[in-house]
Amino acid sequence: MLFDVFFKGILMGFAVAAPVGPIGVLCIRRTLNDGRAAGLATGMGAATADGLYGLLVAVGFAATGLLVSYATPMAIGGGLLLMWLGAMSVRGFLKARGSAEAVQPTSSHRTVLKSWATTFVLTMANPLTILTFVGMIAGLGAAAASSPMAPYWLVLGVFLGSALWWLFLVQLALMIRSRMTPALTRWFDLASGLVIFVWGGWIALGALG
């Protein structure tokens, strides 16, 4: 029974992470610009937040309504952070447009930590994430309550499922990078920055409305 809960948690984590939103775009951009470590750190930040949200729902904390009550300021903060990250990407394009040389991706410890932290905060700031987990865990019914350890096996599965998706996305981005010219990489940086900026503005304005 615990294995069944664990496996369902993996499917749940994969399903929550798989839709390509602003975090997915950010993961691809960082992999192209900063290398595998930064891309993986970006994905792991999201996976950590997914696992934490899964734990909060599984142990009943979400039922208090405390997180949902702060959904609006969380969404506004996340939207503004996305706008800032998008603006930094566009700024990087403008600074590099005069260069024709390829920039070798490098991932310092600071870059990796920053990549993890920003996506952790962004994922935690998305109120739809916890609502998704509430619905999914409720759908498990008796399976999730079959054992005192079931919620923790479920959360471990959620984390691993989310991590598997981000590992796949990073590997896909690395394959794409090997076929991209420096100029094309810079143009993708601009396009992804604009997408992230607009997406962030849409989230923040939607929360205000």
PDB file of C-alpha atoms in Angstrom:
ATOM      1  CA  MET A   1       0.000   0.000   0.000  1.00  0.00           C
ATOM      2  CA  LEU A   2       2.823   2.404   0.817  1.00  0.00           C
ATOM      3  CA  PHE A   3       4.455   1.666  -2.542  1.00  0.00           C
ATOM      4  CA  ASP A   4       1.143   2.482  -4.228  1.00  0.00           C
ATOM      5  CA  VAL A   5       1.017   5.839  -2.415  1.00  0.00           C
ATOM      6  CA  PHE A   6       4.680   6.493  -3.277  1.00  0.00           C
ATOM      7  CA  PHE A   7       4.110   5.738  -6.961  1.00  0.00           C
ATOM      8  CA  LYS A   8       1.016   7.949  -7.074  1.00  0.00           C
ATOM      9  CA  GLY A   9       3.090  10.704  -5.456  1.00  0.00           C
ATOM     10  CA  ILE A  10       5.652  10.419  -8.268  1.00  0.00           C
ATOM     11  CA  LEU A  11       2.896  10.757 -10.860  1.00  0.00           C
ATOM     12  CA  MET A  12       1.436  13.695  -8.933  1.00  0.00           C
ATOM     13  CA  GLY A  13       4.782  15.520  -8.739  1.00  0.00           C
ATOM     14  CA  PHE A  14       5.438  14.965 -12.430  1.00  0.00           C
ATOM     15  CA  ALA A  15       1.955  16.177 -13.364  1.00  0.00           C
ATOM     16  CA  VAL A  16       2.283  19.359 -11.283  1.00  0.00           C
ATOM     17  CA  ALA A  17       5.740  20.207 -12.681  1.00  0.00           C
ATOM     18  CA  ALA A  18       5.238  19.245 -16.327  1.00  0.00           C
ATOM     19  CA  PRO A  19       3.136  22.168 -17.653  1.00  0.00           C
ATOM     20  CA  VAL A  20       5.665  24.587 -19.143  1.00  0.00           C
ATOM     21  CA  GLY A  21       5.120  27.896 -17.380  1.00  0.00           C
ATOM     22  CA  PRO A  22       7.482  30.717 -16.417  1.00  0.00           C
ATOM     23  CA  ILE A  23       9.569  28.372 -14.237  1.00  0.00           C
ATOM     24  CA  GLY A  24      10.077  26.057 -17.191  1.00  0.00           C
ATOM     25  CA  VAL A  25      11.162  28.933 -19.409  1.00  0.00           C
ATOM     26  CA  LEU A  26      13.499  30.134 -16.664  1.00  0.00           C
ATOM     27  CA  CYS A  27      14.989  26.645 -16.290  1.00  0.00           C
ATOM     28  CA  ILE A  28      15.714  26.399 -20.019  1.00  0.00           C
ATOM     29  CA  ARG A  29      17.210  29.894 -20.146  1.00  0.00           C
ATOM     30  CA  ARG A  30      19.511  29.264 -17.193  1.00  0.00           C
ATOM     31  CA  THR A  31      20.630  25.934 -18.623  1.00  0.00           C
ATOM     32  CA  LEU A  32      21.521  27.612 -21.919  1.00  0.00           C
ATOM     33  CA  ASN A  33      23.301  30.543 -20.281  1.00  0.00           C
ATOM     34  CA  ASP A  34      24.771  29.141 -17.073  1.00  0.00           C
ATOM     35  CA  GLY A  35      25.072  25.407 -17.672  1.00  0.00           C
ATOM     36  CA  ARG A  36      23.755  22.144 -16.289  1.00  0.00           C
ATOM     37  CA  ALA A  37      24.273  22.934 -12.579  1.00  0.00           C
ATOM     38  CA  ALA A  38      22.268  26.180 -12.711  1.00  0.00           C
ATOM     39  CA  GLY A  39      19.499  24.488 -14.695  1.00  0.00           C
ATOM     40  CA  LEU A  40      19.284  21.589 -12.243  1.00  0.00           C
ATOM     41  CA  ALA A  41      19.335  23.984  -9.278  1.00  0.00           C
ATOM     42  CA  THR A  42      16.435  25.876 -10.852  1.00  0.00           C
ATOM     43  CA  GLY A  43      14.444  22.677 -11.196  1.00  0.00           C
ATOM     44  CA  MET A  44      15.336  21.463  -7.716  1.00  0.00           C
ATOM     45  CA  GLY A  45      14.129  24.744  -6.242  1.00  0.00           C
ATOM     46  CA  ALA A  46      10.727  24.112  -7.798  1.00  0.00           C
ATOM     47  CA  ALA A  47      10.783  20.433  -6.760  1.00  0.00           C
ATOM     48  CA  THR A  48      11.599  21.405  -3.162  1.00  0.00           C
ATOM     49  CA  ALA A  49       8.662  23.810  -3.078  1.00  0.00           C
ATOM     50  CA  ASP A  50       6.373  21.161  -4.595  1.00  0.00           C
ATOM     51  CA  GLY A  51       7.479  18.684  -1.937  1.00  0.00           C
ATOM     52  CA  LEU A  52       6.934  21.220   0.852  1.00  0.00           C
ATOM     53  CA  TYR A  53       3.474  22.113  -0.415  1.00  0.00           C
ATOM     54  CA  GLY A  54       2.679  18.420  -0.680  1.00  0.00           C
ATOM     55  CA  LEU A  55       3.764  17.937   2.939  1.00  0.00           C
ATOM     56  CA  LEU A  56       1.655  20.870   4.155  1.00  0.00           C
ATOM     57  CA  VAL A  57      -1.391  19.434   2.429  1.00  0.00           C
ATOM     58  CA  ALA A  58      -0.710  15.830   3.480  1.00  0.00           C
ATOM     59  CA  VAL A  59      -0.396  16.649   7.200  1.00  0.00           C
ATOM     60  CA  GLY A  60      -3.486  18.851   7.157  1.00  0.00           C
ATOM     61  CA  PHE A  61      -1.874  22.281   7.507  1.00  0.00           C
ATOM     62  CA  ALA A  62      -3.509  23.502   4.310  1.00  0.00           C
ATOM     63  CA  ALA A  63      -6.930  22.876   5.878  1.00  0.00           C
ATOM     64  CA  THR A  64      -6.339  25.821   8.234  1.00  0.00           C
ATOM     65  CA  GLY A  65      -6.732  28.189   5.299  1.00  0.00           C
ATOM     66  CA  LEU A  66      -3.717  30.226   6.392  1.00  0.00           C
ATOM     67  CA  LEU A  67      -1.804  29.838   3.127  1.00  0.00           C
ATOM     68  CA  VAL A  68      -4.841  30.568   0.972  1.00  0.00           C
ATOM     69  CA  SER A  69      -5.547  33.724   2.989  1.00  0.00           C
ATOM     70  CA  TYR A  70      -2.152  35.079   1.910  1.00  0.00           C
ATOM     71  CA  ALA A  71      -2.607  34.030  -1.723  1.00  0.00           C
ATOM     72  CA  THR A  72      -2.913  37.580  -3.084  1.00  0.00           C
ATOM     73  CA  PRO A  73       0.289  39.094  -1.606  1.00  0.00           C
ATOM     74  CA  MET A  74       2.152  35.864  -2.449  1.00  0.00           C
ATOM     75  CA  ALA A  75       1.025  36.053  -6.069  1.00  0.00           C
ATOM     76  CA  ILE A  76       1.895  39.758  -6.338  1.00  0.00           C
ATOM     77  CA  GLY A  77       5.353  39.143  -4.879  1.00  0.00           C
ATOM     78  CA  GLY A  78       5.948  36.213  -7.235  1.00  0.00           C
ATOM     79  CA  GLY A  79       4.790  38.241 -10.226  1.00  0.00           C
ATOM     80  CA  LEU A  80       7.106  41.125  -9.372  1.00  0.00           C
ATOM     81  CA  LEU A  81      10.029  38.728  -8.929  1.00  0.00           C
ATOM     82  CA  LEU A  82       9.325  37.240 -12.353  1.00  0.00           C
ATOM     83  CA  MET A  83       9.230  40.730 -13.867  1.00  0.00           C
ATOM     84  CA  TRP A  84      12.616  41.498 -12.308  1.00  0.00           C
ATOM     85  CA  LEU A  85      14.145  38.256 -13.612  1.00  0.00           C
ATOM     86  CA  GLY A  86      12.734  38.946 -17.067  1.00  0.00           C
ATOM     87  CA  ALA A  87      14.100  42.490 -17.032  1.00  0.00           C
ATOM     88  CA  MET A  88      17.557  41.178 -16.057  1.00  0.00           C
ATOM     89  CA  SER A  89      17.455  38.780 -19.002  1.00  0.00           C
ATOM     90  CA  VAL A  90      16.613  41.578 -21.435  1.00  0.00           C
ATOM     91  CA  ARG A  91      19.353  43.713 -19.896  1.00  0.00           C
ATOM     92  CA  GLY A  92      21.827  40.862 -20.425  1.00  0.00           C
ATOM     93  CA  PHE A  93      20.844  40.677 -24.089  1.00  0.00           C
ATOM     94  CA  LEU A  94      21.365  44.408 -24.576  1.00  0.00           C
ATOM     95  CA  LYS A  95      24.811  44.237 -22.955  1.00  0.00           C
ATOM     96  CA  ALA A  96      25.914  41.266 -25.072  1.00  0.00           C
ATOM     97  CA  ARG A  97      24.435  42.199 -28.454  1.00  0.00           C
ATOM     98  CA  GLY A  98      27.667  43.730 -29.679  1.00  0.00           C
ATOM     99  CA  SER A  99      29.619  40.540 -29.032  1.00  0.00           C
ATOM    100  CA  ALA A 100      29.854  37.784 -31.620  1.00  0.00           C
ATOM    101  CA  GLU A 101      31.794  35.380 -29.415  1.00  0.00           C
ATOM    102  CA  ALA A 102      30.234  32.413 -27.688  1.00  0.00           C
ATOM    103  CA  VAL A 103      29.913  32.743 -23.961  1.00  0.00           C
ATOM    104  CA  GLN A 104      30.848  29.527 -22.197  1.00  0.00           C
ATOM    105  CA  PRO A 105      28.265  28.639 -19.542  1.00  0.00           C
ATOM    106  CA  THR A 106      29.671  28.767 -16.033  1.00  0.00           C
ATOM    107  CA  SER A 107      27.909  27.940 -12.784  1.00  0.00           C
ATOM    108  CA  SER A 108      29.503  29.341  -9.649  1.00  0.00           C
ATOM    109  CA  HIS A 109      28.271  28.283  -6.227  1.00  0.00           C
ATOM    110  CA  ARG A 110      26.571  31.657  -5.894  1.00  0.00           C
ATOM    111  CA  THR A 111      24.780  31.235  -9.235  1.00  0.00           C
ATOM    112  CA  VAL A 112      23.598  27.753  -8.302  1.00  0.00           C
ATOM    113  CA  LEU A 113      22.315  28.879  -4.900  1.00  0.00           C
ATOM    114  CA  LYS A 114      20.579  31.892  -6.441  1.00  0.00           C
ATOM    115  CA  SER A 115      18.983  29.663  -9.087  1.00  0.00           C
ATOM    116  CA  TRP A 116      17.614  27.317  -6.419  1.00  0.00           C
ATOM    117  CA  ALA A 117      16.405  30.095  -4.117  1.00  0.00           C
ATOM    118  CA  THR A 118      14.581  32.175  -6.731  1.00  0.00           C
ATOM    119  CA  THR A 119      12.609  29.249  -8.153  1.00  0.00           C
ATOM    120  CA  PHE A 120      11.808  27.970  -4.657  1.00  0.00           C
ATOM    121  CA  VAL A 121      10.337  31.367  -3.778  1.00  0.00           C
ATOM    122  CA  LEU A 122       8.517  31.652  -7.117  1.00  0.00           C
ATOM    123  CA  THR A 123       6.923  28.216  -6.777  1.00  0.00           C
ATOM    124  CA  MET A 124       5.927  28.857  -3.164  1.00  0.00           C
ATOM    125  CA  ALA A 125       4.385  32.177  -4.232  1.00  0.00           C
ATOM    126  CA  ASN A 126       1.997  30.431  -6.621  1.00  0.00           C
ATOM    127  CA  PRO A 127      -1.293  29.844  -4.753  1.00  0.00           C
ATOM    128  CA  LEU A 128      -2.516  27.521  -7.508  1.00  0.00           C
ATOM    129  CA  THR A 129       0.134  24.979  -6.503  1.00  0.00           C
ATOM    130  CA  ILE A 130      -1.364  24.279  -3.104  1.00  0.00           C
ATOM    131  CA  LEU A 131      -4.902  24.172  -4.519  1.00  0.00           C
ATOM    132  CA  THR A 132      -3.710  21.584  -7.044  1.00  0.00           C
ATOM    133  CA  PHE A 133      -2.228  19.445  -4.281  1.00  0.00           C
ATOM    134  CA  VAL A 134      -5.385  19.731  -2.182  1.00  0.00           C
ATOM    135  CA  GLY A 135      -7.424  18.335  -5.061  1.00  0.00           C
ATOM    136  CA  MET A 136      -4.949  15.583  -5.936  1.00  0.00           C
ATOM    137  CA  ILE A 137      -4.445  14.339  -2.367  1.00  0.00           C
ATOM    138  CA  ALA A 138      -8.185  14.419  -1.732  1.00  0.00           C
ATOM    139  CA  GLY A 139      -8.553  12.242  -4.818  1.00  0.00           C
ATOM    140  CA  LEU A 140      -6.293   9.580  -3.299  1.00  0.00           C
ATOM    141  CA  GLY A 141      -8.893   8.982  -0.615  1.00  0.00           C
ATOM    142  CA  ALA A 142      -8.230   6.059   1.680  1.00  0.00           C
ATOM    143  CA  ALA A 143      -4.844   5.316   0.088  1.00  0.00           C
ATOM    144  CA  ALA A 144      -3.321   8.474   1.570  1.00  0.00           C
ATOM    145  CA  ALA A 145      -4.696   7.628   5.025  1.00  0.00           C
ATOM    146  CA  SER A 146      -3.758   3.947   4.970  1.00  0.00           C
ATOM    147  CA  SER A 147      -0.771   4.390   7.301  1.00  0.00           C
ATOM    148  CA  PRO A 148       0.741   7.100   9.530  1.00  0.00           C
ATOM    149  CA  MET A 149       3.751   7.041   7.173  1.00  0.00           C
ATOM    150  CA  ALA A 150       1.670   7.337   4.000  1.00  0.00           C
ATOM    151  CA  PRO A 151       1.767  11.172   3.831  1.00  0.00           C
ATOM    152  CA  TYR A 152       5.573  11.167   4.018  1.00  0.00           C
ATOM    153  CA  TRP A 153       5.924   8.509   1.324  1.00  0.00           C
ATOM    154  CA  LEU A 154       3.517  10.573  -0.751  1.00  0.00           C
ATOM    155  CA  VAL A 155       5.606  13.715  -0.319  1.00  0.00           C
ATOM    156  CA  LEU A 156       8.811  11.842  -1.198  1.00  0.00           C
ATOM    157  CA  GLY A 157       7.113  10.631  -4.358  1.00  0.00           C
ATOM    158  CA  VAL A 158       5.955  14.164  -5.200  1.00  0.00           C
ATOM    159  CA  PHE A 159       9.497  15.489  -4.839  1.00  0.00           C
ATOM    160  CA  LEU A 160      11.017  12.728  -6.973  1.00  0.00           C
ATOM    161  CA  GLY A 161       8.335  13.059  -9.642  1.00  0.00           C
ATOM    162  CA  SER A 162       8.898  16.803  -9.868  1.00  0.00           C
ATOM    163  CA  ALA A 163      12.679  16.310  -9.900  1.00  0.00           C
ATOM    164  CA  LEU A 164      12.412  13.784 -12.756  1.00  0.00           C
ATOM    165  CA  TRP A 165      10.601  16.340 -14.899  1.00  0.00           C
ATOM    166  CA  TRP A 166      13.202  19.035 -14.270  1.00  0.00           C
ATOM    167  CA  LEU A 167      16.033  16.595 -15.005  1.00  0.00           C
ATOM    168  CA  PHE A 168      14.374  15.771 -18.327  1.00  0.00           C
ATOM    169  CA  LEU A 169      13.887  19.461 -19.164  1.00  0.00           C
ATOM    170  CA  VAL A 170      17.525  20.303 -18.380  1.00  0.00           C
ATOM    171  CA  GLN A 171      18.768  17.442 -20.570  1.00  0.00           C
ATOM    172  CA  LEU A 172      16.504  18.636 -23.374  1.00  0.00           C
ATOM    173  CA  ALA A 173      17.858  22.182 -23.030  1.00  0.00           C
ATOM    174  CA  LEU A 174      21.439  20.869 -23.165  1.00  0.00           C
ATOM    175  CA  MET A 175      20.657  19.039 -26.411  1.00  0.00           C
ATOM    176  CA  ILE A 176      19.182  22.224 -27.853  1.00  0.00           C
ATOM    177  CA  ARG A 177      22.205  24.277 -26.726  1.00  0.00           C
ATOM    178  CA  SER A 178      24.596  22.054 -28.678  1.00  0.00           C
ATOM    179  CA  ARG A 179      22.762  23.023 -31.869  1.00  0.00           C
ATOM    180  CA  MET A 180      22.396  26.744 -31.216  1.00  0.00           C
ATOM    181  CA  THR A 181      24.712  29.486 -32.445  1.00  0.00           C
ATOM    182  CA  PRO A 182      25.811  32.245 -30.023  1.00  0.00           C
ATOM    183  CA  ALA A 183      23.571  34.739 -31.823  1.00  0.00           C
ATOM    184  CA  LEU A 184      20.547  32.448 -31.593  1.00  0.00           C
ATOM    185  CA  THR A 185      21.240  31.855 -27.906  1.00  0.00           C
ATOM    186  CA  ARG A 186      21.223  35.613 -27.261  1.00  0.00           C
ATOM    187  CA  TRP A 187      17.950  36.051 -29.165  1.00  0.00           C
ATOM    188  CA  PHE A 188      16.399  33.245 -27.106  1.00  0.00           C
ATOM    189  CA  ASP A 189      17.614  35.075 -24.008  1.00  0.00           C
ATOM    190  CA  LEU A 190      15.733  38.175 -25.152  1.00  0.00           C
ATOM    191  CA  ALA A 191      12.566  36.269 -26.065  1.00  0.00           C
ATOM    192  CA  SER A 192      12.510  34.281 -22.831  1.00  0.00           C
ATOM    193  CA  GLY A 193      13.149  37.439 -20.801  1.00  0.00           C
ATOM    194  CA  LEU A 194      10.203  39.185 -22.429  1.00  0.00           C
ATOM    195  CA  VAL A 195       7.964  36.163 -21.877  1.00  0.00           C
ATOM    196  CA  ILE A 196       8.936  35.935 -18.201  1.00  0.00           C
ATOM    197  CA  PHE A 197       8.458  39.696 -17.721  1.00  0.00           C
ATOM    198  CA  VAL A 198       4.982  39.705 -19.319  1.00  0.00           C
ATOM    199  CA  TRP A 199       4.000  36.546 -17.459  1.00  0.00           C
ATOM    200  CA  GLY A 200       5.041  38.112 -14.170  1.00  0.00           C
ATOM    201  CA  GLY A 201       3.047  41.248 -14.915  1.00  0.00           C
ATOM    202  CA  TRP A 202      -0.010  39.151 -15.797  1.00  0.00           C
ATOM    203  CA  ILE A 203       0.243  37.226 -12.497  1.00  0.00           C
ATOM    204  CA  ALA A 204       0.653  40.388 -10.421  1.00  0.00           C
ATOM    205  CA  LEU A 205      -2.179  42.265 -12.155  1.00  0.00           C
ATOM    206  CA  GLY A 206      -4.411  39.206 -11.959  1.00  0.00           C
ATOM    207  CA  ALA A 207      -3.856  39.029  -8.200  1.00  0.00           C
ATOM    208  CA  LEU A 208      -4.732  42.712  -7.829  1.00  0.00           C
ATOM    209  CA  GLY A 209      -7.893  42.267  -9.870  1.00  0.00           C
TER     210      GLY A 209
END
